Amino acid sequence: MANYSDNSRPLSPLFIDTSDPDVIETYLKMGIISGVTTNPTIIVKEKFAANEKEAEKHQIRLAKLIDPLPISLEVTTNDPDGMIEQAKHLVELGDNVVVKIPVHGPKGELHNFEIINRLSKMGIRINCTAIMSPIQGLMAALAGADYVSMFGGRLANVGHEAANEYSKLRELLDMHAPDAKIIAASTREAYNVTEWLLAGCDIVTVVPDLMKIFLVHPYTKETVQMFLDDGAKLKAQSQAPK
Ligand code: E4P
């Protein structure tokens, strides 16, 4: 497997939010992503696996593809013992696996913090996900999460200015848990990427469609076409009989 990482260059602050191996490989080859995030919804939606067994096989493939850069794989249960068991299993799928644990359960169950704490003490790297407020993010980091994924797009859906929330989370982590990294997730608009990085996020995770939107600019297209047309004119002139 080709290794596209290069220690001599700074790591990109972008992760790709997908389970599509071709997309991952494309952006890895460009050198503009430094990790992958997935979740059960992405895996169901993108249809690379039809059941749990296939999903596991697929996740092993993705982990190898992005190795040694990190891939976040999420637990699919909120049962405390089940989460521990799944987390231990997920890290066996690759050395670069980071386990995603939601900040709390669907009914507000808080045992997730204890699970994060226990897993981090076992040396398992945790990406605490589905965070919707700076204080949840700080608490997740204090519990032991290495990454805290706050969902900016979903925050914006319910009327928050996500960049402000990221700035608050940045300040809180700088004061109390400086080792934890902020992942800006649930990215919806191309301008979010710049805004959220400038708000202090360490990483923004981006879905493939959005990646194309902010990389390609209509005015760049027009400008490059002008260069090519004039380059062709020069070539034609040098080939013309004198
Ligand atoms: C990333 O790690 C998250 O799982 C993802 O960005 C969630 O985004 P959504 O709000 O589109 O579900």
mmCIF file of C-alpha atoms and ligand atoms in Angstrom:
data_model
loop_
_atom_site.group_PDB
_atom_site.id
_atom_site.type_symbol
_atom_site.label_atom_id
_atom_site.label_comp_id
_atom_site.label_asym_id
_atom_site.label_seq_id
_atom_site.Cartn_x
_atom_site.Cartn_y
_atom_site.Cartn_z
ATOM 1 C CA MET A 1 0.000 0.000 0.000
ATOM 2 C CA ALA A 2 1.384 3.390 -0.971
ATOM 3 C CA ASN A 3 2.216 5.701 1.894
ATOM 4 C CA TYR A 4 1.269 9.236 0.987
ATOM 5 C CA SER A 5 2.257 10.882 4.255
ATOM 6 C CA ASP A 6 5.458 12.871 4.351
ATOM 7 C CA ASN A 7 6.914 13.892 7.698
ATOM 8 C CA SER A 8 8.789 16.824 6.222
ATOM 9 C CA ARG A 9 5.596 18.751 5.417
ATOM 10 C CA PRO A 10 3.049 20.189 7.849
ATOM 11 C CA LEU A 11 -0.071 18.063 8.197
ATOM 12 C CA SER A 12 -3.231 19.339 6.573
ATOM 13 C CA PRO A 13 -5.956 20.535 8.956
ATOM 14 C CA LEU A 14 -8.526 18.728 6.799
ATOM 15 C CA PHE A 15 -10.014 15.297 7.352
ATOM 16 C CA ILE A 16 -12.359 13.694 4.857
ATOM 17 C CA ASP A 17 -15.774 12.609 6.131
ATOM 18 C CA THR A 18 -16.453 9.555 3.977
ATOM 19 C CA SER A 19 -16.205 5.802 3.610
ATOM 20 C CA ASP A 20 -15.437 6.002 -0.120
ATOM 21 C CA PRO A 21 -11.947 4.533 -0.725
ATOM 22 C CA ASP A 22 -11.521 6.191 -4.128
ATOM 23 C CA VAL A 23 -12.258 9.606 -2.685
ATOM 24 C CA ILE A 24 -9.859 9.012 0.210
ATOM 25 C CA GLU A 25 -7.103 7.927 -2.157
ATOM 26 C CA THR A 26 -7.676 10.892 -4.471
ATOM 27 C CA TYR A 27 -7.198 13.462 -1.702
ATOM 28 C CA LEU A 28 -4.375 11.521 -0.073
ATOM 29 C CA LYS A 29 -2.448 11.608 -3.334
ATOM 30 C CA MET A 30 -2.955 15.387 -3.434
ATOM 31 C CA GLY A 31 -1.514 15.622 0.087
ATOM 32 C CA ILE A 32 -4.389 17.756 1.363
ATOM 33 C CA ILE A 33 -6.037 15.508 3.954
ATOM 34 C CA SER A 34 -4.550 14.112 7.139
ATOM 35 C CA GLY A 35 -7.242 11.726 8.309
ATOM 36 C CA VAL A 36 -10.653 10.146 7.763
ATOM 37 C CA THR A 37 -13.850 10.304 9.785
ATOM 38 C CA THR A 38 -16.789 7.959 9.353
ATOM 39 C CA ASN A 39 -19.942 7.160 11.264
ATOM 40 C CA PRO A 40 -22.655 4.492 10.907
ATOM 41 C CA THR A 41 -24.873 6.901 8.939
ATOM 42 C CA ILE A 42 -22.132 7.617 6.382
ATOM 43 C CA ILE A 43 -21.488 3.874 6.003
ATOM 44 C CA VAL A 44 -25.188 3.139 5.443
ATOM 45 C CA LYS A 45 -25.642 6.097 3.083
ATOM 46 C CA GLU A 46 -22.572 5.458 0.927
ATOM 47 C CA LYS A 47 -23.476 1.753 0.528
ATOM 48 C CA PHE A 48 -19.984 0.211 0.488
ATOM 49 C CA ALA A 49 -21.234 -2.386 2.980
ATOM 50 C CA ALA A 50 -24.617 -4.058 3.268
ATOM 51 C CA ASN A 51 -24.238 -5.500 6.762
ATOM 52 C CA GLU A 52 -22.061 -5.456 9.873
ATOM 53 C CA LYS A 53 -19.608 -8.051 8.585
ATOM 54 C CA GLU A 54 -19.077 -6.240 5.300
ATOM 55 C CA ALA A 55 -18.776 -2.947 7.168
ATOM 56 C CA GLU A 56 -15.951 -4.369 9.252
ATOM 57 C CA LYS A 57 -14.121 -5.630 6.160
ATOM 58 C CA HIS A 58 -14.590 -2.257 4.527
ATOM 59 C CA GLN A 59 -13.321 -0.393 7.598
ATOM 60 C CA ILE A 60 -10.155 -2.532 7.623
ATOM 61 C CA ARG A 61 -9.609 -1.546 3.980
ATOM 62 C CA LEU A 62 -10.067 2.152 4.780
ATOM 63 C CA ALA A 63 -7.757 1.969 7.795
ATOM 64 C CA LYS A 64 -5.006 0.432 5.646
ATOM 65 C CA LEU A 65 -5.543 3.023 2.945
ATOM 66 C CA ILE A 66 -5.092 6.031 5.238
ATOM 67 C CA ASP A 67 -2.427 4.456 7.500
ATOM 68 C CA PRO A 68 -0.445 5.881 9.317
ATOM 69 C CA LEU A 69 -2.861 8.807 9.395
ATOM 70 C CA PRO A 70 -5.861 8.404 11.726
ATOM 71 C CA ILE A 71 -9.289 7.041 10.881
ATOM 72 C CA SER A 72 -12.212 7.494 13.266
ATOM 73 C CA LEU A 73 -14.592 4.520 13.472
ATOM 74 C CA GLU A 74 -17.704 4.799 15.606
ATOM 75 C CA VAL A 75 -19.260 2.372 18.068
ATOM 76 C CA THR A 76 -22.796 1.305 17.156
ATOM 77 C CA THR A 77 -24.206 0.722 20.631
ATOM 78 C CA ASN A 78 -24.795 2.892 23.672
ATOM 79 C CA ASP A 79 -24.659 -0.023 26.076
ATOM 80 C CA PRO A 80 -21.647 0.555 28.373
ATOM 81 C CA ASP A 81 -20.183 -2.958 28.148
ATOM 82 C CA GLY A 82 -20.959 -3.099 24.443
ATOM 83 C CA MET A 83 -19.105 0.179 23.840
ATOM 84 C CA ILE A 84 -16.011 -1.079 25.658
ATOM 85 C CA GLU A 85 -16.098 -4.362 23.767
ATOM 86 C CA GLN A 86 -16.611 -2.658 20.394
ATOM 87 C CA ALA A 87 -13.883 -0.100 21.075
ATOM 88 C CA LYS A 88 -11.383 -2.855 21.894
ATOM 89 C CA HIS A 89 -12.387 -4.636 18.703
ATOM 90 C CA LEU A 90 -12.234 -1.513 16.517
ATOM 91 C CA VAL A 91 -8.649 -0.728 17.521
ATOM 92 C CA GLU A 92 -7.685 -4.218 16.394
ATOM 93 C CA LEU A 93 -8.753 -3.267 12.854
ATOM 94 C CA GLY A 94 -5.717 -0.987 12.503
ATOM 95 C CA ASP A 95 -3.045 0.810 14.552
ATOM 96 C CA ASN A 96 -4.375 4.106 13.260
ATOM 97 C CA VAL A 97 -7.958 3.594 14.467
ATOM 98 C CA VAL A 98 -9.434 6.258 16.741
ATOM 99 C CA VAL A 99 -12.704 5.194 18.380
ATOM 100 C CA LYS A 100 -15.660 7.520 18.124
ATOM 101 C CA ILE A 101 -17.850 7.623 21.208
ATOM 102 C CA PRO A 102 -20.889 9.941 21.356
ATOM 103 C CA VAL A 103 -20.732 12.453 24.194
ATOM 104 C CA HIS A 104 -23.879 10.976 25.713
ATOM 105 C CA GLY A 105 -26.645 8.568 24.862
ATOM 106 C CA PRO A 106 -29.899 9.211 22.977
ATOM 107 C CA LYS A 107 -31.765 9.704 26.261
ATOM 108 C CA GLY A 108 -29.027 11.801 27.830
ATOM 109 C CA GLU A 109 -27.288 8.803 29.431
ATOM 110 C CA LEU A 110 -24.023 10.061 30.907
ATOM 111 C CA HIS A 111 -22.108 6.798 31.253
ATOM 112 C CA ASN A 112 -20.370 7.713 27.969
ATOM 113 C CA PHE A 113 -18.018 9.997 29.936
ATOM 114 C CA GLU A 114 -16.965 7.083 32.127
ATOM 115 C CA ILE A 115 -16.458 4.910 29.042
ATOM 116 C CA ILE A 116 -14.264 7.601 27.464
ATOM 117 C CA ASN A 117 -12.291 7.834 30.688
ATOM 118 C CA ARG A 118 -11.813 4.061 30.942
ATOM 119 C CA LEU A 119 -10.880 3.609 27.288
ATOM 120 C CA SER A 120 -8.395 6.471 27.339
ATOM 121 C CA LYS A 121 -6.734 4.934 30.388
ATOM 122 C CA MET A 122 -6.368 1.709 28.355
ATOM 123 C CA GLY A 123 -4.458 3.745 25.754
ATOM 124 C CA ILE A 124 -7.296 3.763 23.220
ATOM 125 C CA ARG A 125 -7.532 7.024 21.312
ATOM 126 C CA ILE A 126 -10.984 8.585 21.450
ATOM 127 C CA ASN A 127 -12.831 10.982 19.189
ATOM 128 C CA CYS A 128 -15.807 12.166 21.219
ATOM 129 C CA THR A 129 -18.596 12.871 18.767
ATOM 130 C CA ALA A 130 -22.020 14.536 18.506
ATOM 131 C CA ILE A 131 -20.843 17.451 20.671
ATOM 132 C CA MET A 132 -23.198 20.421 20.427
ATOM 133 C CA SER A 133 -21.761 22.900 22.939
ATOM 134 C CA PRO A 134 -18.351 24.148 24.068
ATOM 135 C CA ILE A 135 -18.919 22.916 27.623
ATOM 136 C CA GLN A 136 -19.721 19.379 26.420
ATOM 137 C CA GLY A 137 -16.486 19.526 24.412
ATOM 138 C CA LEU A 138 -14.428 20.608 27.407
ATOM 139 C CA MET A 139 -15.912 17.876 29.604
ATOM 140 C CA ALA A 140 -15.231 15.239 26.922
ATOM 141 C CA ALA A 141 -11.612 16.370 26.718
ATOM 142 C CA LEU A 142 -11.268 16.269 30.503
ATOM 143 C CA ALA A 143 -12.746 12.756 30.510
ATOM 144 C CA GLY A 144 -9.900 11.719 28.196
ATOM 145 C CA ALA A 145 -10.955 12.320 24.582
ATOM 146 C CA ASP A 146 -8.058 13.076 22.226
ATOM 147 C CA TYR A 147 -10.389 14.691 19.681
ATOM 148 C CA VAL A 148 -13.631 16.527 20.354
ATOM 149 C CA SER A 149 -15.977 16.702 17.376
ATOM 150 C CA MET A 150 -18.409 19.590 17.636
ATOM 151 C CA PHE A 151 -21.087 19.601 14.931
ATOM 152 C CA GLY A 152 -21.052 23.144 13.538
ATOM 153 C CA GLY A 153 -23.568 22.511 10.760
ATOM 154 C CA ARG A 154 -26.105 21.079 13.161
ATOM 155 C CA LEU A 155 -25.494 23.994 15.558
ATOM 156 C CA ALA A 156 -26.197 26.412 12.706
ATOM 157 C CA ASN A 157 -29.403 24.473 11.925
ATOM 158 C CA VAL A 158 -30.762 25.433 15.340
ATOM 159 C CA GLY A 159 -29.710 29.068 15.192
ATOM 160 C CA HIS A 160 -26.180 29.163 16.617
ATOM 161 C CA GLU A 161 -23.287 31.019 15.055
ATOM 162 C CA ALA A 162 -20.976 27.994 14.881
ATOM 163 C CA ALA A 163 -17.730 29.983 14.554
ATOM 164 C CA ASN A 164 -18.453 31.695 17.906
ATOM 165 C CA GLU A 165 -19.057 28.333 19.550
ATOM 166 C CA TYR A 166 -15.755 27.029 18.162
ATOM 167 C CA SER A 167 -13.894 30.088 19.496
ATOM 168 C CA LYS A 168 -15.360 29.442 22.950
ATOM 169 C CA LEU A 169 -14.369 25.778 22.802
ATOM 170 C CA ARG A 170 -10.844 26.792 21.707
ATOM 171 C CA GLU A 171 -10.498 29.111 24.700
ATOM 172 C CA LEU A 172 -11.823 26.534 27.135
ATOM 173 C CA LEU A 173 -9.472 23.830 25.858
ATOM 174 C CA ASP A 174 -6.491 26.170 25.863
ATOM 175 C CA MET A 175 -7.212 26.923 29.511
ATOM 176 C CA HIS A 176 -8.060 23.443 30.790
ATOM 177 C CA ALA A 177 -7.267 20.644 28.303
ATOM 178 C CA PRO A 178 -4.697 21.895 25.774
ATOM 179 C CA ASP A 179 -3.819 18.451 24.405
ATOM 180 C CA ALA A 180 -7.281 17.730 23.005
ATOM 181 C CA LYS A 181 -7.862 18.598 19.361
ATOM 182 C CA ILE A 182 -11.018 20.231 18.052
ATOM 183 C CA ILE A 183 -12.589 18.629 14.991
ATOM 184 C CA ALA A 184 -15.158 20.861 13.318
ATOM 185 C CA ALA A 185 -17.718 18.427 11.948
ATOM 186 C CA SER A 186 -21.058 18.476 10.174
ATOM 187 C CA THR A 187 -19.608 20.954 7.687
ATOM 188 C CA ARG A 188 -22.295 22.248 5.324
ATOM 189 C CA GLU A 189 -21.009 25.334 3.498
ATOM 190 C CA ALA A 190 -17.689 25.862 1.714
ATOM 191 C CA TYR A 191 -16.985 29.064 3.679
ATOM 192 C CA ASN A 192 -17.293 27.100 6.967
ATOM 193 C CA VAL A 193 -13.854 25.566 6.352
ATOM 194 C CA THR A 194 -11.930 28.854 6.459
ATOM 195 C CA GLU A 195 -14.172 30.351 9.130
ATOM 196 C CA TRP A 196 -13.878 27.418 11.492
ATOM 197 C CA LEU A 197 -10.118 27.001 11.069
ATOM 198 C CA LEU A 198 -9.725 30.707 11.854
ATOM 199 C CA ALA A 199 -11.995 30.262 14.879
ATOM 200 C CA GLY A 200 -9.325 27.943 16.277
ATOM 201 C CA CYS A 201 -10.361 24.449 15.201
ATOM 202 C CA ASP A 202 -7.432 22.089 14.706
ATOM 203 C CA ILE A 203 -9.219 20.109 12.020
ATOM 204 C CA VAL A 204 -12.265 20.489 9.813
ATOM 205 C CA THR A 205 -13.767 17.289 8.464
ATOM 206 C CA VAL A 206 -15.289 17.741 5.049
ATOM 207 C CA VAL A 207 -17.633 15.658 2.902
ATOM 208 C CA PRO A 208 -16.369 14.934 -0.634
ATOM 209 C CA ASP A 209 -18.881 17.174 -2.458
ATOM 210 C CA LEU A 210 -17.909 20.181 -0.382
ATOM 211 C CA MET A 211 -14.215 19.567 -1.021
ATOM 212 C CA LYS A 212 -14.756 20.156 -4.750
ATOM 213 C CA ILE A 213 -16.779 23.302 -4.077
ATOM 214 C CA PHE A 214 -14.087 25.123 -2.147
ATOM 215 C CA LEU A 215 -11.127 23.882 -4.197
ATOM 216 C CA VAL A 216 -12.541 24.903 -7.566
ATOM 217 C CA HIS A 217 -13.232 28.576 -8.253
ATOM 218 C CA PRO A 218 -15.016 29.783 -11.416
ATOM 219 C CA TYR A 219 -12.671 32.767 -11.732
ATOM 220 C CA THR A 220 -9.634 30.466 -11.467
ATOM 221 C CA LYS A 221 -11.080 28.419 -14.339
ATOM 222 C CA GLU A 222 -11.481 31.534 -16.478
ATOM 223 C CA THR A 223 -7.994 32.800 -15.621
ATOM 224 C CA VAL A 224 -6.290 29.485 -16.333
ATOM 225 C CA GLN A 225 -8.154 29.226 -19.639
ATOM 226 C CA MET A 226 -6.780 32.672 -20.544
ATOM 227 C CA PHE A 227 -3.212 31.511 -19.747
ATOM 228 C CA LEU A 228 -3.668 28.379 -21.846
ATOM 229 C CA ASP A 229 -5.163 30.279 -24.787
ATOM 230 C CA ASP A 230 -2.312 32.789 -24.783
ATOM 231 C CA GLY A 231 0.254 29.992 -24.347
ATOM 232 C CA ALA A 232 -1.257 28.332 -27.428
ATOM 233 C CA LYS A 233 -1.007 31.648 -29.345
ATOM 234 C CA LEU A 234 2.707 31.900 -28.531
ATOM 235 C CA LYS A 235 3.256 28.342 -29.682
ATOM 236 C CA ALA A 236 1.340 28.957 -32.922
ATOM 237 C CA GLN A 237 3.365 32.128 -33.578
ATOM 238 C CA SER A 238 6.669 30.321 -33.082
ATOM 239 C CA GLN A 239 5.572 27.584 -35.493
ATOM 240 C CA ALA A 240 4.312 30.021 -38.155
ATOM 241 C CA PRO A 241 6.570 30.371 -41.266
ATOM 242 C CA LYS A 242 8.755 33.527 -41.161
HETATM 243 C C1 E4P B 1 -17.857 13.684 11.561
HETATM 244 O O1 E4P B 1 -17.038 13.085 12.207
HETATM 245 C C2 E4P B 1 -19.303 13.566 11.749
HETATM 246 O O2 E4P B 1 -19.681 12.248 11.913
HETATM 247 C C3 E4P B 1 -20.069 14.232 10.654
HETATM 248 O O3 E4P B 1 -19.441 15.397 10.211
HETATM 249 C C4 E4P B 1 -21.523 14.404 10.999
HETATM 250 O O4 E4P B 1 -22.130 15.255 10.117
HETATM 251 P P1 E4P B 1 -23.685 15.374 9.852
HETATM 252 O O5 E4P B 1 -24.226 16.481 10.652
HETATM 253 O O6 E4P B 1 -23.743 15.639 8.394
HETATM 254 O O7 E4P B 1 -24.326 14.049 10.214
#
